[in-house]
Short mmCIF file of C-alpha atoms in Angstrom, two decimals:
data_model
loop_
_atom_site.label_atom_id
_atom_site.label_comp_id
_atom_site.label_asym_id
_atom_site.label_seq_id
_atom_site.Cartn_x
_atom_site.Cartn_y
_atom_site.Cartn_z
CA UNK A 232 0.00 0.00 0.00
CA UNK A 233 1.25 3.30 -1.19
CA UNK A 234 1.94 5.70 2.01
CA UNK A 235 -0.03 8.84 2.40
CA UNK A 236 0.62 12.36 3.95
CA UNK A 237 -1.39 14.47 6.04
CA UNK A 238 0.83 17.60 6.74
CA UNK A 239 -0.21 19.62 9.45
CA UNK A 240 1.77 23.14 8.42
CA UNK A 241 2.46 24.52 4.87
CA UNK A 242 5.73 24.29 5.71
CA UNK A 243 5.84 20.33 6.35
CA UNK A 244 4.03 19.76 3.01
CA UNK A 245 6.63 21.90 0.94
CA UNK A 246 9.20 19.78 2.64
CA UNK A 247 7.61 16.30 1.66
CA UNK A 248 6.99 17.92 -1.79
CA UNK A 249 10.98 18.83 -1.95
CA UNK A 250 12.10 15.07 -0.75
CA UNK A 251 9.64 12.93 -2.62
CA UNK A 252 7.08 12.59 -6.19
CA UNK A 253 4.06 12.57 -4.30
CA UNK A 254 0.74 13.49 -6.04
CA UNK A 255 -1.04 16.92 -4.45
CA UNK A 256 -4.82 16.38 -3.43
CA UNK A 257 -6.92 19.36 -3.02
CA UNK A 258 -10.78 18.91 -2.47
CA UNK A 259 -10.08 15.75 -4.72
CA UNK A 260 -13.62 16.20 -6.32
CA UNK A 261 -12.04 15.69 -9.40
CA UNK A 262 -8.85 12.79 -8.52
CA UNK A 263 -11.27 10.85 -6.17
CA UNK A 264 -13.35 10.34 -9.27
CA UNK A 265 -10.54 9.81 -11.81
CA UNK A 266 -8.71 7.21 -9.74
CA UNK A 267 -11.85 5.12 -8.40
CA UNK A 268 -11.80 1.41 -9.06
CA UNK A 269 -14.57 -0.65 -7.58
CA UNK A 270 -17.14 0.55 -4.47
CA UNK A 271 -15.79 -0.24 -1.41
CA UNK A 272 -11.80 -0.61 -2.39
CA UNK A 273 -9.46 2.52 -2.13
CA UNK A 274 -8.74 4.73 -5.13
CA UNK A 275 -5.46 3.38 -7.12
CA UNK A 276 -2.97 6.22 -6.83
CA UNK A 277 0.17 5.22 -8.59
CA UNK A 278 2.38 8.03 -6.09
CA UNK A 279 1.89 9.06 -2.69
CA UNK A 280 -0.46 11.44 -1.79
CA UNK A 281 -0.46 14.54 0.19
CA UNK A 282 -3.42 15.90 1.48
CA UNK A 283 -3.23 19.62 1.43
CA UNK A 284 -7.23 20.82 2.63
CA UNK A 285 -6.72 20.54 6.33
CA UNK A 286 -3.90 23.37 6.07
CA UNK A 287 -6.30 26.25 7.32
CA UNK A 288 -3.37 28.43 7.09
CA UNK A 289 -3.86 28.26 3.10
CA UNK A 290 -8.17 29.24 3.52
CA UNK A 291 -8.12 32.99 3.51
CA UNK A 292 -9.30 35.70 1.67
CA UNK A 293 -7.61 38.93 1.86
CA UNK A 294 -7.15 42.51 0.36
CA UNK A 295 -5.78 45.79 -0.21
CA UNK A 296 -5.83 48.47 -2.07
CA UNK A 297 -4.97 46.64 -4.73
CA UNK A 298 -5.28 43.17 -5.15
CA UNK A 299 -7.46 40.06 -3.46
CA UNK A 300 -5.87 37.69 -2.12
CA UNK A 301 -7.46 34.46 -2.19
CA UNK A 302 -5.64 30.97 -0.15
CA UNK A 303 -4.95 28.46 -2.47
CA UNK A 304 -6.99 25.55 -0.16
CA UNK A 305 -10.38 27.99 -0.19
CA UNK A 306 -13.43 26.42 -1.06
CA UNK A 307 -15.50 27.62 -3.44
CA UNK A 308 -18.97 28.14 -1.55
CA UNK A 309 -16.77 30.40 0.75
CA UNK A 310 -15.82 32.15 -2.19
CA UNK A 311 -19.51 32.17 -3.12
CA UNK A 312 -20.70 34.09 -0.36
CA UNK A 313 -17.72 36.11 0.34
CA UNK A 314 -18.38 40.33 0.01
CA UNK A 315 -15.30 40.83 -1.48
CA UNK A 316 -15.44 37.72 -4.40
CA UNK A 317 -15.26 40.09 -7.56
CA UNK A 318 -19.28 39.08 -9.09
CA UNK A 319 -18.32 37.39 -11.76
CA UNK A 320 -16.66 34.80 -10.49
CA UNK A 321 -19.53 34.65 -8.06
CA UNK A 322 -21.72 34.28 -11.35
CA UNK A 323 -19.74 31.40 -12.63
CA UNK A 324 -19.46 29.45 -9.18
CA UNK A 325 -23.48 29.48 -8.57
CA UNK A 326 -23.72 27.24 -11.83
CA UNK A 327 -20.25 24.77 -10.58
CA UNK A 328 -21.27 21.56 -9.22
CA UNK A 329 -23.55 21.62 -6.35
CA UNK A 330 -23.39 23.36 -2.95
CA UNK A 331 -21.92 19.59 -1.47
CA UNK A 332 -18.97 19.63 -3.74
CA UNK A 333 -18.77 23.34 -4.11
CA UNK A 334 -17.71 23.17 -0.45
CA UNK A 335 -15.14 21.13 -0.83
CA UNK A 336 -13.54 21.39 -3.77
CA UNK A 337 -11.06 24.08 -4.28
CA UNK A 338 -9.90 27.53 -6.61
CA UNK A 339 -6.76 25.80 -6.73
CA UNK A 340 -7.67 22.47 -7.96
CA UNK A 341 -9.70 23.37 -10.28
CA UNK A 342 -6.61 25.83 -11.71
CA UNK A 343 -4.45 22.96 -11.95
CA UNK A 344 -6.58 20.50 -13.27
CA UNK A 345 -6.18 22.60 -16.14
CA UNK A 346 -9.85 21.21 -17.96
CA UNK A 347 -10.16 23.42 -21.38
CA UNK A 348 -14.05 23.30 -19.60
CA UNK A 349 -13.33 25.05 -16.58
CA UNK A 350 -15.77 27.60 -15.49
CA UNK A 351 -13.29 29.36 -13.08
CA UNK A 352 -10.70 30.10 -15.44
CA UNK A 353 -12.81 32.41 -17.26
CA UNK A 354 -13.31 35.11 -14.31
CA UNK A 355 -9.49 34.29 -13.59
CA UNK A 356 -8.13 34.59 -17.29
CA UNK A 357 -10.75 37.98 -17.63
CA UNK A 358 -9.27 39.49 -14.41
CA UNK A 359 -5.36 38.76 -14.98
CA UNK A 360 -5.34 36.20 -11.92
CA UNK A 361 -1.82 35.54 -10.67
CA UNK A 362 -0.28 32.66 -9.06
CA UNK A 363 1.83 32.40 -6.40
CA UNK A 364 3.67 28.80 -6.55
CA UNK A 365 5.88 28.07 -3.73
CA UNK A 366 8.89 25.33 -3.10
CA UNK A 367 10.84 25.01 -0.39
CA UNK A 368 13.56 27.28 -1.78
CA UNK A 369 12.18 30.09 -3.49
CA UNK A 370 8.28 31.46 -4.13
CA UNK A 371 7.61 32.97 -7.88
CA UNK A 372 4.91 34.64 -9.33
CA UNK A 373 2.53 33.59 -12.28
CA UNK A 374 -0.31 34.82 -14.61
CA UNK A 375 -2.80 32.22 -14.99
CA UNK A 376 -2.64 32.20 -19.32
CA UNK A 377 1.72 31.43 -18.87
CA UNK A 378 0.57 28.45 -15.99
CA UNK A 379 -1.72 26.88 -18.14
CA UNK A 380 -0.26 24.96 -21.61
CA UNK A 381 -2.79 22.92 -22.47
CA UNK A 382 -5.08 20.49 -21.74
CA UNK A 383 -4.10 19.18 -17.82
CA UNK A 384 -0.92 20.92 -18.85
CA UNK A 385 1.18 23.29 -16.53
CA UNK A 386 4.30 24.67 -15.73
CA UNK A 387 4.52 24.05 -12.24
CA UNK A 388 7.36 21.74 -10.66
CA UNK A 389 7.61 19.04 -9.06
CA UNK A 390 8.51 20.74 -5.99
CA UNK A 391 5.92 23.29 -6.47
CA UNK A 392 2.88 23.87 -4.61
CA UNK A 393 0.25 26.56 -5.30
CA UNK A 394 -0.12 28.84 -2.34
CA UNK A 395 -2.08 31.84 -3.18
CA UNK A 396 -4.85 32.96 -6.38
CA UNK A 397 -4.26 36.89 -6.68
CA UNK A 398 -6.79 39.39 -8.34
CA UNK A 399 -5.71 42.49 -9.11
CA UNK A 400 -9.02 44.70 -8.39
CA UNK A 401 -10.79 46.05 -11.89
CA UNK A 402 -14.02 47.59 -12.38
CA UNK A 403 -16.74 46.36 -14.63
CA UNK A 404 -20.03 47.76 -14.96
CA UNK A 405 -21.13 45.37 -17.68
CA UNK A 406 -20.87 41.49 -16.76
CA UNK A 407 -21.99 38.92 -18.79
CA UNK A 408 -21.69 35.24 -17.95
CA UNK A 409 -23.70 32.33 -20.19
CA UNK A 410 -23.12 28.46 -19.60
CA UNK A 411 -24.05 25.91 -21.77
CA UNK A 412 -24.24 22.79 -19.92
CA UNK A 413 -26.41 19.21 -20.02
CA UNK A 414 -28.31 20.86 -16.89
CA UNK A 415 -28.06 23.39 -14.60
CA UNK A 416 -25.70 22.17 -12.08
CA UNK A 417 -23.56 19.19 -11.70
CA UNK A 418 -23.15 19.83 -15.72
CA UNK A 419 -19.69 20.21 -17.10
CA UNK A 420 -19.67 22.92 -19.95
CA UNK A 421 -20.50 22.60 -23.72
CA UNK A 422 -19.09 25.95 -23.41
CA UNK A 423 -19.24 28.92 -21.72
CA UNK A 424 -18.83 32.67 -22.60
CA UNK A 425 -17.61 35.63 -19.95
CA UNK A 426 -17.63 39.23 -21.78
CA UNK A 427 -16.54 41.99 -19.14
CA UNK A 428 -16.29 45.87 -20.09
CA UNK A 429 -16.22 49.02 -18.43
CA UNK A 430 -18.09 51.69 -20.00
CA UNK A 431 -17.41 55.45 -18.63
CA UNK A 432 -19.14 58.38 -18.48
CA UNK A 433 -18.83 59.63 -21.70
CA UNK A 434 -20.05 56.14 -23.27
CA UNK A 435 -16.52 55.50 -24.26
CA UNK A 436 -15.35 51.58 -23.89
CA UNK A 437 -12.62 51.99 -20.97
CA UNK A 438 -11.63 47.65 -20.68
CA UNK A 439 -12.86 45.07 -22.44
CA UNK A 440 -12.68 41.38 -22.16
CA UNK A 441 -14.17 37.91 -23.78
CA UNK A 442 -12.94 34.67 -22.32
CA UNK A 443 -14.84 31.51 -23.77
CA UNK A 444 -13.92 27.88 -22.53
CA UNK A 445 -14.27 24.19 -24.28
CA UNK A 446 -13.39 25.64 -27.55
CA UNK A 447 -9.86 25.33 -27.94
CA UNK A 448 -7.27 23.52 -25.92
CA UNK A 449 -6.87 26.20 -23.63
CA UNK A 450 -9.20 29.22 -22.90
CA UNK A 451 -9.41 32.04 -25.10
CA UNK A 452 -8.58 35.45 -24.98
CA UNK A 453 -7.63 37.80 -27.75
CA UNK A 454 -5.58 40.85 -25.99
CA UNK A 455 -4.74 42.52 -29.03
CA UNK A 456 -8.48 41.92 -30.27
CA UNK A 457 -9.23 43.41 -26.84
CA UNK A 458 -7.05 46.46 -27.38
CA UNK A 459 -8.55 47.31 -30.50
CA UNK A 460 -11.76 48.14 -28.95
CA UNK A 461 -10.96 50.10 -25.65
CA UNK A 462 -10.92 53.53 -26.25
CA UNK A 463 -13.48 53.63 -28.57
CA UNK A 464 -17.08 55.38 -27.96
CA UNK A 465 -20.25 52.82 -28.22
CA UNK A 466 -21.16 54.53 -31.34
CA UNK A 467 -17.29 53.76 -33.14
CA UNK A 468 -17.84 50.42 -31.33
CA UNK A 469 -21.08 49.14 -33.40
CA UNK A 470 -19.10 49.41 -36.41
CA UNK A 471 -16.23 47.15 -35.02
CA UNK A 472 -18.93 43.95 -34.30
CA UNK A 473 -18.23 42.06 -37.77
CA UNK A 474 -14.36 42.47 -37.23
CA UNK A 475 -14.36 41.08 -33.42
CA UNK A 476 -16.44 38.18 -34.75
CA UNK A 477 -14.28 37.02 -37.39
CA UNK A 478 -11.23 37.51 -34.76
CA UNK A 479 -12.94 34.85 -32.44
CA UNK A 480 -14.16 32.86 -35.32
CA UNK A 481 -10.18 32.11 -36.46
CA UNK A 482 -9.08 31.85 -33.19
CA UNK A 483 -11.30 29.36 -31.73
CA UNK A 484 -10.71 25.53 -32.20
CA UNK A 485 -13.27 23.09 -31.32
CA UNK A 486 -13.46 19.54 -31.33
CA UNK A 487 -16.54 16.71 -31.03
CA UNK A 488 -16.88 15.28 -27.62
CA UNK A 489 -19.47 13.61 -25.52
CA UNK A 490 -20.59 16.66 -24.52
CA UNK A 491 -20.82 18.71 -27.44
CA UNK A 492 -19.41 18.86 -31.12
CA UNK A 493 -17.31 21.30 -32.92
CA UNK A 494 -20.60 22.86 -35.20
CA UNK A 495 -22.76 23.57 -32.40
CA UNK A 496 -19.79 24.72 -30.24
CA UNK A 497 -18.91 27.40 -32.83
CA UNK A 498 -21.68 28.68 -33.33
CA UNK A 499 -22.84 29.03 -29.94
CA UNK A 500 -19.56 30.85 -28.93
CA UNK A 501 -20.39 33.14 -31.84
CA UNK A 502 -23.65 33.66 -30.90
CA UNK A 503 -23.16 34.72 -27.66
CA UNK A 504 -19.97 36.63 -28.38
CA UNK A 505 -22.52 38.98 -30.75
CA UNK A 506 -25.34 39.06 -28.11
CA UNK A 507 -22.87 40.52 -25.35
CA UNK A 508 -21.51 43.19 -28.32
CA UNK A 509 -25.26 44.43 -29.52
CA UNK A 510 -26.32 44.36 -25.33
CA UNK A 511 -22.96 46.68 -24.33
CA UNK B 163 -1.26 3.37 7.59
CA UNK B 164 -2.09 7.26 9.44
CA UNK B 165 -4.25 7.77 12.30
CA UNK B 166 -6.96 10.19 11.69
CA UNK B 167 -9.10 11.72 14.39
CA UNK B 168 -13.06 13.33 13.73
CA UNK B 169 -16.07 13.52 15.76
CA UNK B 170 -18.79 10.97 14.48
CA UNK B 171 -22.71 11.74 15.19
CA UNK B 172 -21.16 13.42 18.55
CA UNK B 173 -18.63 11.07 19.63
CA UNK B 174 -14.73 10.57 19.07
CA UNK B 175 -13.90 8.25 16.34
CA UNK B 176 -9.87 7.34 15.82
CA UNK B 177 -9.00 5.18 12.84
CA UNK B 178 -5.51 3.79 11.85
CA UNK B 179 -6.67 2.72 8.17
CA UNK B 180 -5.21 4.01 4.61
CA UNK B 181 -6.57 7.59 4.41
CA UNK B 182 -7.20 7.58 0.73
CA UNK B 183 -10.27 5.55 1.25
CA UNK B 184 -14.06 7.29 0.52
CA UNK B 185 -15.27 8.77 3.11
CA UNK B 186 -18.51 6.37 2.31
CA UNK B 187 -17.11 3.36 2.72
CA UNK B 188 -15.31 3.90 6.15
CA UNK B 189 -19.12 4.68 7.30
CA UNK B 190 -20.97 1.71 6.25
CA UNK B 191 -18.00 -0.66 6.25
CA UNK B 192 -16.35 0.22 9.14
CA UNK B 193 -18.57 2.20 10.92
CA UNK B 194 -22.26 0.62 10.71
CA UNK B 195 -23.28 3.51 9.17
CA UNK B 196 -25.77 2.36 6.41
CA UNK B 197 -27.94 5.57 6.14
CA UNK B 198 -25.49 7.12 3.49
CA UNK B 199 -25.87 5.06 0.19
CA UNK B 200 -23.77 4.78 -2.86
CA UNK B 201 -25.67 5.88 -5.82
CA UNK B 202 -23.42 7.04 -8.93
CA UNK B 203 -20.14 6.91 -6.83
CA UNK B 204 -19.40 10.73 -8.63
CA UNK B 205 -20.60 13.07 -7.08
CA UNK B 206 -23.52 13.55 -9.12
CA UNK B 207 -26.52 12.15 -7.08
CA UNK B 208 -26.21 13.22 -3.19
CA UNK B 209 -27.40 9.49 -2.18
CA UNK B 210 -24.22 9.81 -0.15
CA UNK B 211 -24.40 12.92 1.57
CA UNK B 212 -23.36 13.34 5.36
CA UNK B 213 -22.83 16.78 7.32
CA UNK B 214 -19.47 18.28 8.04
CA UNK B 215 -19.30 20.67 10.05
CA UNK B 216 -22.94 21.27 9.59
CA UNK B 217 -22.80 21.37 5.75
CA UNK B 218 -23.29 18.55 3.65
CA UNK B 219 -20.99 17.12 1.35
CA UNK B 220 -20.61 13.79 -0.61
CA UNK B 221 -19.29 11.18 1.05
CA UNK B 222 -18.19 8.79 -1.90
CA UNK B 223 -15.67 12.26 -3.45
CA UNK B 224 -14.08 12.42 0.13
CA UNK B 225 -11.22 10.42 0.84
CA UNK B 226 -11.31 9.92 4.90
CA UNK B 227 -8.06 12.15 5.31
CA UNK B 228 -10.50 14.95 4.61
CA UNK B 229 -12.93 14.81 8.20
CA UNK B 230 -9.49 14.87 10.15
CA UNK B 231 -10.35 16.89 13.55
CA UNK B 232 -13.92 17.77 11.74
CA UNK B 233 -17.03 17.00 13.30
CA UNK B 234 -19.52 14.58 10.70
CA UNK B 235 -23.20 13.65 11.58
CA UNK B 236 -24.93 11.12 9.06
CA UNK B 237 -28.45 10.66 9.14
CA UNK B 238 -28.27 7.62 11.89
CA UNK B 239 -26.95 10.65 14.04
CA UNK B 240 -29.19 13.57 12.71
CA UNK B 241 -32.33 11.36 13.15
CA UNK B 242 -32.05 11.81 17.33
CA UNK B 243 -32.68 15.52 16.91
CA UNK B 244 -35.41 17.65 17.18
CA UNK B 245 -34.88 19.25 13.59
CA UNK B 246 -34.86 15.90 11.91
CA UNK B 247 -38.36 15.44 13.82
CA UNK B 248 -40.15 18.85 12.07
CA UNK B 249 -38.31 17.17 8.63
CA UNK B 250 -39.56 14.16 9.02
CA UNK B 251 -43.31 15.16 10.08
CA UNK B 252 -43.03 17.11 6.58
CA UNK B 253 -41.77 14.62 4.18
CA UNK B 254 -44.66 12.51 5.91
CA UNK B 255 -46.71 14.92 5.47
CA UNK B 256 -46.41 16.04 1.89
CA UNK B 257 -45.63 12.30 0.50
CA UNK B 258 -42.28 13.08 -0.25
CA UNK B 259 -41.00 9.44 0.12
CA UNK B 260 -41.57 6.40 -2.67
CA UNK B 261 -38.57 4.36 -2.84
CA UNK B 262 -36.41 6.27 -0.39
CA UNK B 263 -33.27 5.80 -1.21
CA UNK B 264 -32.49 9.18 -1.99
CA UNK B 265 -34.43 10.58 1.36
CA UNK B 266 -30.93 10.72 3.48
CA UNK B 267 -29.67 12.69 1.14
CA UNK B 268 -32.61 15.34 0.78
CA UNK B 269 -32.70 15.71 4.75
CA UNK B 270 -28.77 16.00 4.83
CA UNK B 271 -29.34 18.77 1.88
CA UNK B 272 -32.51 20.55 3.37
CA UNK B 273 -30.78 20.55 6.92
CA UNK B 274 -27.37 21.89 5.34
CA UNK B 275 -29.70 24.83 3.71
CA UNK B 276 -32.15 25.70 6.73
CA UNK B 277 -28.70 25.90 8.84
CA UNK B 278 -27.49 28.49 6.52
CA UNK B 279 -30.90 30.51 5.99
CA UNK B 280 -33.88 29.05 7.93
CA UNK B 281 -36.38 31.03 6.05
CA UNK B 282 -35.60 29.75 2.35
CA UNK B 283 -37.07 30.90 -0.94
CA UNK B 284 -38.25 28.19 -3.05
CA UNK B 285 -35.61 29.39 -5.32
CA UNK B 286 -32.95 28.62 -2.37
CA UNK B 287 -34.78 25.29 -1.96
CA UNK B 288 -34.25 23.93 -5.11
CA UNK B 289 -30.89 25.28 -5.46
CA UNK B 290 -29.92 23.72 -1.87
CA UNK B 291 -31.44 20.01 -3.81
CA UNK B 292 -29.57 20.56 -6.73
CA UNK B 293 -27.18 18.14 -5.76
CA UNK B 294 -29.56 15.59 -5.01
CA UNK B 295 -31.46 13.21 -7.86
CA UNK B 296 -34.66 11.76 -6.87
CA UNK B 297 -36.29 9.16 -9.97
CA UNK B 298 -39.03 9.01 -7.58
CA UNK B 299 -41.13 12.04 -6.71
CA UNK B 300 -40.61 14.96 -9.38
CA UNK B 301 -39.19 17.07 -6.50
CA UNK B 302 -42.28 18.99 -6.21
CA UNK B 303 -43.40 17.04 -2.57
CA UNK B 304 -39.66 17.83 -1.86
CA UNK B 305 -39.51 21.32 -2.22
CA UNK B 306 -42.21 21.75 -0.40
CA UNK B 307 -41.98 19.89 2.49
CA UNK B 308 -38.23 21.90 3.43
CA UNK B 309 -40.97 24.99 2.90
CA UNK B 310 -43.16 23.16 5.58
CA UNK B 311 -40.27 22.18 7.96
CA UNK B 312 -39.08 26.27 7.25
CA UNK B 313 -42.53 27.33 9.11
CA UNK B 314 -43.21 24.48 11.46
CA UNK B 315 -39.74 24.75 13.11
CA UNK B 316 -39.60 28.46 13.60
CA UNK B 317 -36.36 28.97 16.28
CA UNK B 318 -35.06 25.93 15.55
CA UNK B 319 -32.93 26.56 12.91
#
């Protein structure tokens, strides 16, 4: 039987992460799933695991002027109902799982599972989320589109462990979050579509953003797509629609699945990509 | 082999077993606790559900490592309190059991929501069962037996 590890500091688990290949375990809503065999024997893990959600020091949620600072071990039905969750991730985690596994499954596991279907990854890939990954030896910081290489892909070591999900604060006044799913929860995305912007005073188009997931191996965001839009008034921006849709149209990739196919998928995106432009 | 230390229904429970097992087998295997049922084994059907820490969760996604120094009530422990009493007077009530195999679940669910908010919108109340698949009863006799529980057991949630 493969020996497990229940750490009881941040500090011990970085040190068991430095010595040995052991396999991090979150919530493990998604690995307790993955690596079941029959009812009633233990899940086959081919490594060691260490079990990371006890470490209370890692649940927090924090900011300043700034930035939030979110522990990489917090659930997300604390994140739900937290005053300072930015609302669009709040959007996006009422329609994750249910309110059972939404309390115990985690930001951070769901970051690096690295699923082209995540729902969280929009809000964090909109808001430039950065990572803080941690060894024993040094701590660096991330943005969320350079962790991320592909599907279940990452760049984090071996020795690594994600400590901390930062937001950098942003204002939107126009959010706009669809999900295409079998059902309304417990459904993992067809696809789904996050369009932020913030529109000033003078109707001019201060930030923009699309993210869309489960159409490409990765999410998708255009920043140069993005830039071409931000600056200009409502008005300039009506005439820009046909261009931003062909942008997404080369750039995203779908594929056939169980859960959807590549047809549908497209057109979908590009349907709701136009009904967030003509609502702005 | 690790030793891992929780509160069951109340009392201490230590176990020296491999801590990568579910959560829901270390209850009815090794614990005689036969109220949480295996349904899909996912995540996706709530049969399983047990409270920790007052909220539910599934037991068949949780490997046992997870209730370390947590406190877990299933529904052989919930059943000896007065709020399972109002639940249970309003499942009877409305006929909100056929088959029952999914009724453990639902009171595990509607106590986890009346803990949090004990004067739920129907809106709440479905979201709170959205977790939870019944084949049985269309959900309707569900819903709104949590809404009679809600009233009945004023200042007890």
């Amino acid at each position: 039987m493969v020996k497990h590890y229940l750490p009881s500091s941040f500090q011990e688990a970085l040190e068991i992460k430095h010595q040995e290949d052991v396999m991090l375990i979150a919530g493990g809503t998604d690995l307790m799933v993955q690596h079941r065999t029959w009812s009633e024997l233990p899940p086959q893990f081919d490594k060691p695991l260490l079990f990371l959600f006890n470490l209370a020091e890692l649940k927090y949620i924090k900011k300043d002027a700034n930035t939030l600072y979110i522990g990489s071990m917090t659930d997300l039905e604390t994140l739900l109902y937290h005053n300072d969750t930015p609302p669009c991730l709040k959007d996006i985690i009422a329609l994750m799982a249910s309110p059972a596994i939404r309390y115990v499954c985690t930001l951070a596991g769901n970051i690096v599972n690295a699923s082209p279907a995540a729902d969280s990854l929009l809000a964090l890939y909109a808001l430039d989320a950065k990572l803080v990954l941690t060894s024993l030896k040094e701590e660096r910081i991330v943005s969320i589109e350079s962790f991320i290489t592909g599907p279940r892909q990452t760049i984090i070591k071996s020795n690594e462990i994600i400590k901390e999900i930062q937001l950098p604060h942003q204002p939107f006044n126009r959010v706009h979050f669809k999900k295409i799913g079998g059902r309304k929860s417990d459904a993992i995305s067809k696809l789904a579509f996050l369009g932020l912007a913030n529109v000033n005073q003078d109707h001019q188009i201060d930030t923009f953003r699309i993210v869309l997931n489960a159409v490409a191996p990765t999410l998708i965001r255009l920043h140069e797509t993005e830039r071409t839009v931000e600056g200009l008034s409502l008005e300039a921006f009506k005439h820009q629609k046909d261009a931003l849709l062909e942008a997404y149209n080369t750039a995203i990739k779908p594929i056939d699945d169980q859960r959807s196919n590549r047809t549908y998928r497209r057109q979908a995106a590009l349907n709701l990509i136009r009904q967030f432009i003509e609502t702005l | 082999m690790t030793t891992v230390k929780f509160t069951l229904n109340g009392k201490k429970v230590t176990l020296e077993t491999d801590i990568s097992r579910r959560f829901l087998d270390v209850l009815r295997n090794d614990l005689n606790q036969t109220g949480p049922k295996e349904g899909c084994g996912e995540g996706e059907c709530g049969a399983c559900a047990v409270l920790l820490d007052g909220h539910s969760v599934n037991s068949c996604l949780l490997p046992l490592a997870y209730v370390h120094n947590k406190e877990v009530m299933t529904i052989e422990g919930y059943a000896e309190t007065e709020r399972y009493k109002v639940l249970e007077e309003a499942f009877i009530h409305e006929g909100s059991v056929q088959c029952g195999i999914c009724i453990p679940g639902m009171m595990i669910a509607a106590e986890s929501l009346l803990n949090q908010n004990p004067n739920p919108s129907e809106t709440s109340i479905r979201h709170s069962l959205s977790g939870n698949l019944c084949r049985c009863t269309g959900y309707n006799m569900i819903v709104k037996a949590i809404q009679r529980a809600a009233q009945r057991g004023k200042g007890l949630w």
